[in-house]
Every structure is written in C-alpha cells, then in structure tokens.
Coordinates of C-alpha atoms and ligand atoms in Angstrom, one line a residue:
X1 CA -2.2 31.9 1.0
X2 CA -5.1 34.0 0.0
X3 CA -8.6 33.5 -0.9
X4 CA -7.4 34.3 -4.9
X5 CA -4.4 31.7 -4.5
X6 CA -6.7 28.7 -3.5
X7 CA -9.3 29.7 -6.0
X8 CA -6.5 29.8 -8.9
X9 CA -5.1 26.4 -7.6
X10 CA -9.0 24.7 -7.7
X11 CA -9.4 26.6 -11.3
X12 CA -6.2 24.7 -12.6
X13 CA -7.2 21.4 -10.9
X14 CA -10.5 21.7 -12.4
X15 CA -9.2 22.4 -16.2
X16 CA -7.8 18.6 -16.1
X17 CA -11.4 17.1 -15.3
X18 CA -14.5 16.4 -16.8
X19 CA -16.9 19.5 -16.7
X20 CA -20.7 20.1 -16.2
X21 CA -22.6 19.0 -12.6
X22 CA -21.6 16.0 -10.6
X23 CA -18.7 14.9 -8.6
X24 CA -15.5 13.6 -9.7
X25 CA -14.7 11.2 -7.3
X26 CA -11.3 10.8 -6.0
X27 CA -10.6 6.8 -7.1
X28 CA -13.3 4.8 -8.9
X29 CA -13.0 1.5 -10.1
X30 CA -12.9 1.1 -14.1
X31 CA -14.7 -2.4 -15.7
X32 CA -14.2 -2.2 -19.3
X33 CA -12.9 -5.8 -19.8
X34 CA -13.7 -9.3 -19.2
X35 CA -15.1 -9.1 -16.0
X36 CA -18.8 -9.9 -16.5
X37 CA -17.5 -12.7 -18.7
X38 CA -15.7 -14.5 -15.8
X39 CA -18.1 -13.6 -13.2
X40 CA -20.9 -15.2 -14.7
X41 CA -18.4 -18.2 -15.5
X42 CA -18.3 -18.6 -11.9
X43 CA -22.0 -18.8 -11.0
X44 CA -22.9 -20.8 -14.6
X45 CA -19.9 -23.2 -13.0
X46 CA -21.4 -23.1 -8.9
X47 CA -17.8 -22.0 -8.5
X48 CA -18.0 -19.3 -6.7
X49 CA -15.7 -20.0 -3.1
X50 CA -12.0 -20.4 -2.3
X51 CA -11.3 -22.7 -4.9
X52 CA -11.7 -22.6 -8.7
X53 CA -9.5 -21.9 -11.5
X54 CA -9.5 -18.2 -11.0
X55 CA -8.1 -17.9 -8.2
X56 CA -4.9 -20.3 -9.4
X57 CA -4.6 -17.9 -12.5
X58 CA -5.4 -14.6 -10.6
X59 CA -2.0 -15.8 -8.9
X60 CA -0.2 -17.1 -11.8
X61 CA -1.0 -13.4 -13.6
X62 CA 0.3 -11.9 -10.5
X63 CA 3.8 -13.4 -10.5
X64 CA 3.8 -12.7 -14.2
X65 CA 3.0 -8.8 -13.5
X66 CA 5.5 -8.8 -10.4
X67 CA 8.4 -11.2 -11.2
X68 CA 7.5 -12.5 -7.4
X69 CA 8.2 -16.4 -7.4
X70 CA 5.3 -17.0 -5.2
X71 CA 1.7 -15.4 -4.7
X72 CA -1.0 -16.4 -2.5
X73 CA -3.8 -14.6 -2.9
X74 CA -6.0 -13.4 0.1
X75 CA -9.1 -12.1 1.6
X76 CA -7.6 -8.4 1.7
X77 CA -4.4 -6.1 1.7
X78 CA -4.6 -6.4 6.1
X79 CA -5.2 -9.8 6.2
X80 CA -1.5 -9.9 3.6
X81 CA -0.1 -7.6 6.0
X82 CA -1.0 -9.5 9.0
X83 CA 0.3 -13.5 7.9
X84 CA 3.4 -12.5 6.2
X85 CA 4.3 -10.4 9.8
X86 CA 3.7 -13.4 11.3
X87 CA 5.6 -15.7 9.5
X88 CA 8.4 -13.2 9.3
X89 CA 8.4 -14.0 13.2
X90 CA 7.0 -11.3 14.4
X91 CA 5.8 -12.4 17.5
X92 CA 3.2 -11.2 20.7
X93 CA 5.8 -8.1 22.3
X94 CA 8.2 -7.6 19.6
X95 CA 8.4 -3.9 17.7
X96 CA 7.7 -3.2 14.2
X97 CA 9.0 -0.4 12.4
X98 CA 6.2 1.4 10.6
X99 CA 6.1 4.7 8.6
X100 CA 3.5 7.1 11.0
X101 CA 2.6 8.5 7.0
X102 CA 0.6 5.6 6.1
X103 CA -3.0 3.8 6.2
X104 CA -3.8 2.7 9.6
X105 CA -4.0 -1.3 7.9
X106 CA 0.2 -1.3 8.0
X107 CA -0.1 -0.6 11.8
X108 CA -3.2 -2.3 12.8
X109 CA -2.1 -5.5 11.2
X110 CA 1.4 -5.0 13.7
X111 CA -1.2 -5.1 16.5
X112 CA -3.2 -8.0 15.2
X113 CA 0.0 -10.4 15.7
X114 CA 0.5 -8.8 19.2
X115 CA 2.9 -6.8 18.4
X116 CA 3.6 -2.9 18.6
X117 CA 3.8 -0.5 16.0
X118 CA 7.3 2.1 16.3
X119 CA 6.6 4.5 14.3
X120 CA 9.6 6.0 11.5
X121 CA 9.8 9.3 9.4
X122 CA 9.5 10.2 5.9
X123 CA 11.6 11.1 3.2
X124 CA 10.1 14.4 1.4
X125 CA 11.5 12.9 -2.1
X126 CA 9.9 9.5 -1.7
X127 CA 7.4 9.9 1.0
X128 CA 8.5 6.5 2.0
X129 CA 10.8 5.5 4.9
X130 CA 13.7 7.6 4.7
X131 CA 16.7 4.8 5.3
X132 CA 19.3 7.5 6.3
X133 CA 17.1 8.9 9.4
X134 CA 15.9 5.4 10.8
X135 CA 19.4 4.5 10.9
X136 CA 20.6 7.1 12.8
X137 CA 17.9 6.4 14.9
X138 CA 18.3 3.2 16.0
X139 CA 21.7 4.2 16.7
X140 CA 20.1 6.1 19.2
X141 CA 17.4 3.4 20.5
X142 CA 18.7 0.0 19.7
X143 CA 21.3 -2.6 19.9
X144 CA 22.2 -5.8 18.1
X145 CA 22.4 -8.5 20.5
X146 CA 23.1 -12.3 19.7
X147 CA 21.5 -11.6 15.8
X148 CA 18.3 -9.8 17.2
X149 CA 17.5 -6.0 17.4
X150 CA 16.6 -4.7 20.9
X151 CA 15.4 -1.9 21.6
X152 CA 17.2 -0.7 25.0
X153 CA 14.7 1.4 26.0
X154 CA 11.7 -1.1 26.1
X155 CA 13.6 -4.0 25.9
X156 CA 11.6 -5.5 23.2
X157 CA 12.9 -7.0 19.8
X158 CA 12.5 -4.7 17.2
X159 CA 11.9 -7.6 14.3
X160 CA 10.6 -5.9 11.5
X161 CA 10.4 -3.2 9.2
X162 CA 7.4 -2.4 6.7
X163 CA 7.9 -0.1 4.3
X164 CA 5.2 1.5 2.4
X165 CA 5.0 3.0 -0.9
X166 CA 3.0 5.8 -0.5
X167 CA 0.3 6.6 -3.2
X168 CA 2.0 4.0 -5.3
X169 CA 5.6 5.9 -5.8
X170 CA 8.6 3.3 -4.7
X171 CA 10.2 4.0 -1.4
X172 CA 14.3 4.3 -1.7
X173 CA 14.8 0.8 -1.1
X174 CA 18.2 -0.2 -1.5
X175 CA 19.7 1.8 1.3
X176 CA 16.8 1.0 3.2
X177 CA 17.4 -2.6 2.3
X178 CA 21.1 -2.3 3.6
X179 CA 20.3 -0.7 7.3
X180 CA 17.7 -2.9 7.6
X181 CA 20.4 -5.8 7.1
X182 CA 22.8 -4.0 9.2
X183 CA 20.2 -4.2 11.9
X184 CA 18.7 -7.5 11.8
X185 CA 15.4 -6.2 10.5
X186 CA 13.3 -8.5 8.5
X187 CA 11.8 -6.1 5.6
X188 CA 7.7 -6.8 4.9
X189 CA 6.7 -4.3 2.1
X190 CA 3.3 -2.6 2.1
X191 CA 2.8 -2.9 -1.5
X192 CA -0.5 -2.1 -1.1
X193 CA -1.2 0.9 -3.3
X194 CA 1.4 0.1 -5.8
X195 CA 0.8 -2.7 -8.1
X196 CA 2.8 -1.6 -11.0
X197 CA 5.2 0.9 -9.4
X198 CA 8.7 0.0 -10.1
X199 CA 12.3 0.8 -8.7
X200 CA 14.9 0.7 -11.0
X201 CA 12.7 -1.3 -13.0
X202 CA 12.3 -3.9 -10.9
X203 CA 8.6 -4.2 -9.3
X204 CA 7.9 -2.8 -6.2
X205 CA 6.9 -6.0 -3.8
X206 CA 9.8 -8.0 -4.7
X207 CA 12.6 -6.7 -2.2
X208 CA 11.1 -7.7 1.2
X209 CA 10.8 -11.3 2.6
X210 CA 7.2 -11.0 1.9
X211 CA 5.2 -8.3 1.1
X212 CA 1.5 -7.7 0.7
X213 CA -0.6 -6.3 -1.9
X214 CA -3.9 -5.2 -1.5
X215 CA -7.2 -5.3 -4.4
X216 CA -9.8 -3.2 -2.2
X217 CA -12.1 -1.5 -4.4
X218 CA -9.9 2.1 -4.6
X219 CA -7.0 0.2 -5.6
X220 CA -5.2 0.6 -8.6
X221 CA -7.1 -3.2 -9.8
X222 CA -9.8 -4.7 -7.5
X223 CA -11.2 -7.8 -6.5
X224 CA -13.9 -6.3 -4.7
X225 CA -11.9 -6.8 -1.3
X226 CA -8.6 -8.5 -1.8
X227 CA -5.0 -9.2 -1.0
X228 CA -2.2 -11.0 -2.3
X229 CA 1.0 -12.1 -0.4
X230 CA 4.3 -12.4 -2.4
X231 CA 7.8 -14.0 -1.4
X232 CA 10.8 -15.2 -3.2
X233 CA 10.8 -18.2 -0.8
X234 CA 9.3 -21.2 -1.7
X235 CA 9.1 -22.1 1.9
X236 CA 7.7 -19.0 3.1
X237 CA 4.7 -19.6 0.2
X238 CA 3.6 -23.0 0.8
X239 CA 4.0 -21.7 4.8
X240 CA 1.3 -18.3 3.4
X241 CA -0.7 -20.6 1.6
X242 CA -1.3 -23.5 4.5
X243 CA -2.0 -20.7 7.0
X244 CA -4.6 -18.4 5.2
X245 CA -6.4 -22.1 3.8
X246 CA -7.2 -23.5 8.1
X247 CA -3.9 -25.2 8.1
X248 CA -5.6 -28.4 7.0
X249 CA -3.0 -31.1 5.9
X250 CA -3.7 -32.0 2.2
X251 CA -6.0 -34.8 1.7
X252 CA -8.9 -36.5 -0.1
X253 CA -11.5 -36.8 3.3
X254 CA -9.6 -36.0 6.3
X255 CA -9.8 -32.6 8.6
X256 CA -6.5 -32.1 10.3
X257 CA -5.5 -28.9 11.4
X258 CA -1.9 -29.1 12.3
X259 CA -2.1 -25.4 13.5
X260 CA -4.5 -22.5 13.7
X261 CA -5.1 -21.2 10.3
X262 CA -6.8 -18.7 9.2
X263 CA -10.0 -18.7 6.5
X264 CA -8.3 -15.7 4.8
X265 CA -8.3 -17.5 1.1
X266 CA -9.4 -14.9 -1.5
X267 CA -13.1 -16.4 -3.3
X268 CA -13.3 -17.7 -6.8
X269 CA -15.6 -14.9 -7.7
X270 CA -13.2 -12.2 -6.2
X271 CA -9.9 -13.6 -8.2
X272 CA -12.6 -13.9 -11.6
X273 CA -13.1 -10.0 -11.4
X274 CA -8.9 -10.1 -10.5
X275 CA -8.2 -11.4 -13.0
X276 CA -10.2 -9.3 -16.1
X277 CA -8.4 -6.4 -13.5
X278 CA -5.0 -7.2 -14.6
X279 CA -5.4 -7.9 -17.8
X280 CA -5.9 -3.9 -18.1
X281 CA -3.3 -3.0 -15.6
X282 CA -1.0 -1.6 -18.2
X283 CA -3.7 0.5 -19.9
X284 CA -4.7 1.8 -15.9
X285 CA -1.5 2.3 -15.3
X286 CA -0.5 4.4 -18.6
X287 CA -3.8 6.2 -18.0
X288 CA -2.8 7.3 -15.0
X289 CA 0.3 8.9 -15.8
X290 CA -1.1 10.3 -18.7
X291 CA -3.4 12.1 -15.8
X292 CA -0.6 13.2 -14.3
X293 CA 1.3 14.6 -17.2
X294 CA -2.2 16.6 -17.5
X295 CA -1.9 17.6 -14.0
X296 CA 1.8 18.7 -14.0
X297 CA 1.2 20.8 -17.0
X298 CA -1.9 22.8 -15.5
X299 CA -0.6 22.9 -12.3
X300 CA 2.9 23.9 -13.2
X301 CA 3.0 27.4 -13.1
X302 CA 0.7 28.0 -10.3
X303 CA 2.3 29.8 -7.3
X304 CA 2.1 27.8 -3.7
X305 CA 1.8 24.1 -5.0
X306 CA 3.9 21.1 -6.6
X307 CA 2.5 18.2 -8.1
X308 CA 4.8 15.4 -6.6
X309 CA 6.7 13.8 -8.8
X310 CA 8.3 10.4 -9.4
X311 CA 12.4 10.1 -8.5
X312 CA 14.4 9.4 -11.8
X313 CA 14.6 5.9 -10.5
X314 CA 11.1 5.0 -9.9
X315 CA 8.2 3.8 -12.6
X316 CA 5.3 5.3 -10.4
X317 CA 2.0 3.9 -10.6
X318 CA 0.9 7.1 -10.0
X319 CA -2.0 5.5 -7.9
X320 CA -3.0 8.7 -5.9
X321 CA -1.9 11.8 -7.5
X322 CA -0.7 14.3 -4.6
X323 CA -0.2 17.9 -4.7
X324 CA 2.1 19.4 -2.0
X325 CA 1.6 22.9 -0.7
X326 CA 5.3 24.7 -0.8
X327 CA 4.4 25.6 2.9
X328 CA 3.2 23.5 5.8
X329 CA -0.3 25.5 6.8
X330 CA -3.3 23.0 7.8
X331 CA -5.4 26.4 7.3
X332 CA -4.8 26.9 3.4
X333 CA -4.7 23.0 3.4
X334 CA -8.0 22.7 4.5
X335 CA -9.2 26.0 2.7
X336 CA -8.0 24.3 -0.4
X337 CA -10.0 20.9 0.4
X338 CA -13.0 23.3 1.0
X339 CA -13.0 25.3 -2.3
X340 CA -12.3 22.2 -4.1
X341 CA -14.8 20.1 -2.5
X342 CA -17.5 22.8 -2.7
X343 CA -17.3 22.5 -6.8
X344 CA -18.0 19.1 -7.4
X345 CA -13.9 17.5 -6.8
X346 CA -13.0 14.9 -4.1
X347 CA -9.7 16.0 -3.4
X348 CA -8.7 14.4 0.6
X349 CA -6.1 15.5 2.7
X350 CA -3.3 12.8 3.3
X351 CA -4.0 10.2 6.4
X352 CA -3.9 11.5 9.8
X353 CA -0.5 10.3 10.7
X354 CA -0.6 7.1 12.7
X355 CA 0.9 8.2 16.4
X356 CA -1.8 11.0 16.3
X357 CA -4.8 8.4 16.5
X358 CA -5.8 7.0 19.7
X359 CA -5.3 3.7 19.4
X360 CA -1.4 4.2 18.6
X361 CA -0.3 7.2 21.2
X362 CA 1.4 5.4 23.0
X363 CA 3.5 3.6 21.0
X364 CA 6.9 4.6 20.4
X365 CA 8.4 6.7 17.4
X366 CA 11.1 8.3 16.4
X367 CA 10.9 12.5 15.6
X368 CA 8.6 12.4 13.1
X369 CA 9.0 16.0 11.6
X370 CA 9.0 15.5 7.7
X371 CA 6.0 13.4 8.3
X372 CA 4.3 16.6 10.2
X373 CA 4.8 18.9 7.5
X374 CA 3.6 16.4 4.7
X375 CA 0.6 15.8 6.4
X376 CA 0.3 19.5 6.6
X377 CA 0.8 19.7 2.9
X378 CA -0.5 17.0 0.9
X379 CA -3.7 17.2 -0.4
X380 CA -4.7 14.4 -3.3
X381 CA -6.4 14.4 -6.2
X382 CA -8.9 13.0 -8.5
X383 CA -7.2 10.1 -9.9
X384 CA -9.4 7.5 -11.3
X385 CA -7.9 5.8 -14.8
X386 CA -11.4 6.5 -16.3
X387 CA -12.6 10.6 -15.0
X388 CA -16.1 11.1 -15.1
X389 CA -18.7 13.1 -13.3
X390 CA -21.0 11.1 -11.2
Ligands
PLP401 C1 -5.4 -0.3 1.1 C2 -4.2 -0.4 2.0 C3 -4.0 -1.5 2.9 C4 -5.1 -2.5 3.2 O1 -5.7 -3.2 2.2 P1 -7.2 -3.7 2.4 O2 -7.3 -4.6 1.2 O3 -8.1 -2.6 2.4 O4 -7.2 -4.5 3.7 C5 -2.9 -1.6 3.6 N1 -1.9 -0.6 3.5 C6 -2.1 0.4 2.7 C7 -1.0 1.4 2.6 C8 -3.2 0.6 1.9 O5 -3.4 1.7 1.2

C-alpha cells in the first residue's frame, strides 16, 4: 500500500467526523438523559451501596431489553465472566474454549476459576468462533467419554465454550450451538460488547447457559464499571445472585455464609447511572449505525479497505466500527494507525490475539490462521454515539 493509499483511506475516515483541532476519541460515553437525576436520588436517599431500588430496576430493564429470564447485575463484565464459568462447573484443571480474537477479560476470567484457556479460530464473516473449524478440531483433539469432553492430549475436561461477539456483531450461533451440544460443551457467551446486537432477532446473551455482559465506561451503556449475568435458569440465577452477594443465607440479623461468596454486587449508584443508560440504548444504538451507514458510504469506494459489515442475520450493535485491510500487512496496518492518529483520530488496531501474550503461551489452541490475518487487518474506528472533538 503506498504512502497516497493510506493518506486517501485517513481522508475518507476523516470526512465522517467532526472537523477543526482536537481528538476524536475512539468510544466515549454519552449522558444526555436522566442520569444526574438518579444519581443525586441516590446520595439525597444515603443509598448509595449494593442495595437500593436501582439496582432491582437496572435488572428488571435488562431482562426487558434482552428477553433473559434472569439478570444479576455485577461489579464488572470479568467478574460476569468469572461466576457464571463457575457455576457452569468449570472447575480448577478443566479447559475452556476461548476465541484467541478477543479481550484478555474472556481468558483471564478462565484462569481466575483455575482453569485454562484453549484457544479457537475465527470466522472472517462473523469474527466470532467459527463452529465448522472447532468441530473439526476437536475431532482431532478430544473425545466424549461418560457425558464429558476430554481432551486426549492433556487429559483435561474441556467443559466449556465462550463465545464472543466481537465489536458487538453476533457470532454464528446456531451451529455453534449444535457442536457444542454434540460435544458436551456448556456455552457461556461473552456478551460483553454487544448489548443490543441481535441474531435472527433474537438478543445476543440469550443462547448460552449464562452469559455475561459488561457496563465498563467504553461500553455501548455504562455504569461506570459494571456487569450483568444473564440465564434462562431460575436455578442458575438465584445460584449468580447468592454467590456475587457473600453467600449469606437470607435473614433479618444473622451472618451465615454457607459458601465463599464473592462481594461482586454492582452499587446502587452504578445501576442509577445504568439505568438513565438504557433508557437511551435504542437512540445509541440507531446512532451508531447511522455512523456506520456514514462510514460505509465514504469508505466505499476506496481501494485496499472494507468496512465490515453485519451478516443478513444479525442486528449489529455496531459497538466498534472495524475497517479490514483487503491484505494482511502489519506495515500498512500500522502506517494507517500512524497517519490517522497523527491528525487528531483514535483509530486502534484490534487486540493482540490472546496466545501471543505472555501469560497465555502456553496454553493450548488450535491453528489459529483467520485470527492471524484479522489481527493483521483490522484497524477500528471512531465510534462513539455522540462524535465530537475533545
Ligand atoms: C469489556 C469486555 C469484558 C470485560 O468487561 P469489564 O466490565 O471491563 O470487566 C469482557 N470481554 C470483552 C470481550 C470485553 O470487551
């Protein structure tokens, strides 16, 4: 790519944005609602900790914006990650089937439960978990033996697979849904980044046993930091909710612990700024594919690039907008994030995939070669619902 094809590429990027000096960042959050209303309810109230009204209606808008039967919120997206891995079984040596394209919270919350991370490849159209490739890899890896999923070669249950939906577009779930079933494989959705993403218009968060959403400030809505767990099980919820509240056994005086808990409950004044979030969450959301529709037309004719796109199937949240280089090339990637960077736009490569960081070398994976040349062509864009120069 030359110096001229980067400089066009930054030049249609920048005719989307705001002009004049400044930085437009790559997420910001937007507050144009209720939230200074409820946040001073909370301090003209004293409540301000892990209980209070908002926090029961934080949850009760979440199942009405998901369709989830059950929604505990949570201290953040890891800490969501981490108890609904846990009370999927997943257990100190057992495997968990991650994507290696994904934020280092999916894998480091396989670790917190003792577990390890085994790391699975992408599908270019989704940039989920591509269901197709991770069976034919266990085929060559793992066993079903007596209802559980061994992998031969460690000799560790693999228990668990968490899909992620990458920059908020749905992973193909269905046929992931079915090899997972095949293989014994509990599914745990990283929902993280897409809070009002849907497949086949269904919400995104509602396939797996449990999945976790997150409400860190670059989210799609924040709490500030936050996290919500959601299941279809009524079991599994009351199990979420005693775990992440110290385990204590309801009632009026007495502390008993009938396990160790976590204090992961999300504060009153978090679930108060939650919940003036998601009463915009449609106006974000048709914000941010208006942005995109912006994007797609600038960027449309410009040689070297594709805005990624949403499948026909999928209601993307369009969280993250990413732009894929038609080539793999790190060098024009990182050119690209240079020129663009240098006049005023935060535009970030993708995450460096998981098996490349130290902590997860070791662990075990599957080829991961559609990841490798994603990583080597994504770069994302300015995305906030509300663009402004800073
Ligand atoms: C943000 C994010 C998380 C973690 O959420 P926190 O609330 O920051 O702990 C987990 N997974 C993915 C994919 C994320 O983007």
């Amino acid at each position: 790519m030359t110096t001229a094809d980067i400089a066009g590429i930054v030049t249609a990027i920048e005719s989307v944005l705001p002009k004049g000096p400044g930085t437009v960042s790559l997420h910001e959050p937007v507050f144009a609602g209720n939230e200074w209303r409820y946040l001073k309810e909370c301090l003209d109230t004293g409540w301000v900790s892990s209980a209070g009204k908002f926090v029961e209606r934080f949850e009760e808008m979440l199942r009405d914006v998901t369709g989830a039967a059950h929604a505990i919120a949570v201290v953040n997206g890891t800490a969501a990650l981490q108890v609904s891995l846990e009370l999927a079984g997943v257990r100190r040596g057992d495997e968990v089937i991650v994507p290696a394209l994904t934020f280092v919270a999916t894998a480091n919350a396989v670790v917190y439960c003792g577990a390890v991370p085994h790391f699975a490849d992408s599908d270019e159209h989704t940039l989920g978990l591509n269901a197709a490739k991770l069976d034919g890899y266990l085929h060559s890896v793992a066993r079903v033996e007596g209802g559980t999923c061994i992998n031969w070669r460690s000799g560790a249950p693999i228990r668990a697979v968490v899909p992620m939906h990458v920059f908020g577009h749905p992973v193909e779930i269905e046929p992931l849904l079915e090899v997972c079933d095949r293989w014994r494989l509990t599914v745990i959705e990283d929902a993280a980044e897409s809070l009002g993403s849907l497949y086949r218009g269904r919400h995104t968060g509602t396939f797996g046993r449990l999945a976790a959403l997150s409400f860190n400030g670059n989210k799609i809505a924040t709490t500030g930091g936050g996290g919500a767990i959601l299941t279809a099980s009524a079991e599994l919820g009351a199990r979420a909710r005693h775990l992440t509240t110290t385990a204590r056994r309801s009632h009026r005086w007495s502390f008993v612990h009938d396990q160790v808990g976590y204090n992961y409950r999300l504060p009153n004044l978090n679930a108060a700024l939650g919940c003036a979030q998601l009463e915009q969450l449609n106006g974000f959301v048709a914000a941010k594919r208006a942005l995109t529709a912006r994007y797609a037309d600038a960027l449309g004719a410009v040689p070297g690039v594709k805005l990624f796109l949403e499948q026909p199937w999928a209601r993307s949240n369009y969280w993250l907008n990413a732009l894929l280089l038609d080539q793999p090339d790190t060098a024009a990637r990182d050119r690209l994030l240079e020129e663009a960077n240098a006049r005023g736009l935060e535009v970030r490569p993708a995450w460096t995939l998981m098996h490349r960081l130290a902590p997860f070398a070791a662990c075990p994976r599957s080829d991961l070669s559609v990841a490798e040349d994603l990583e080597a062509r994504i770069v994302n864009l300015p995305s906030s619902a509300v663009l402004k120069r800073v």
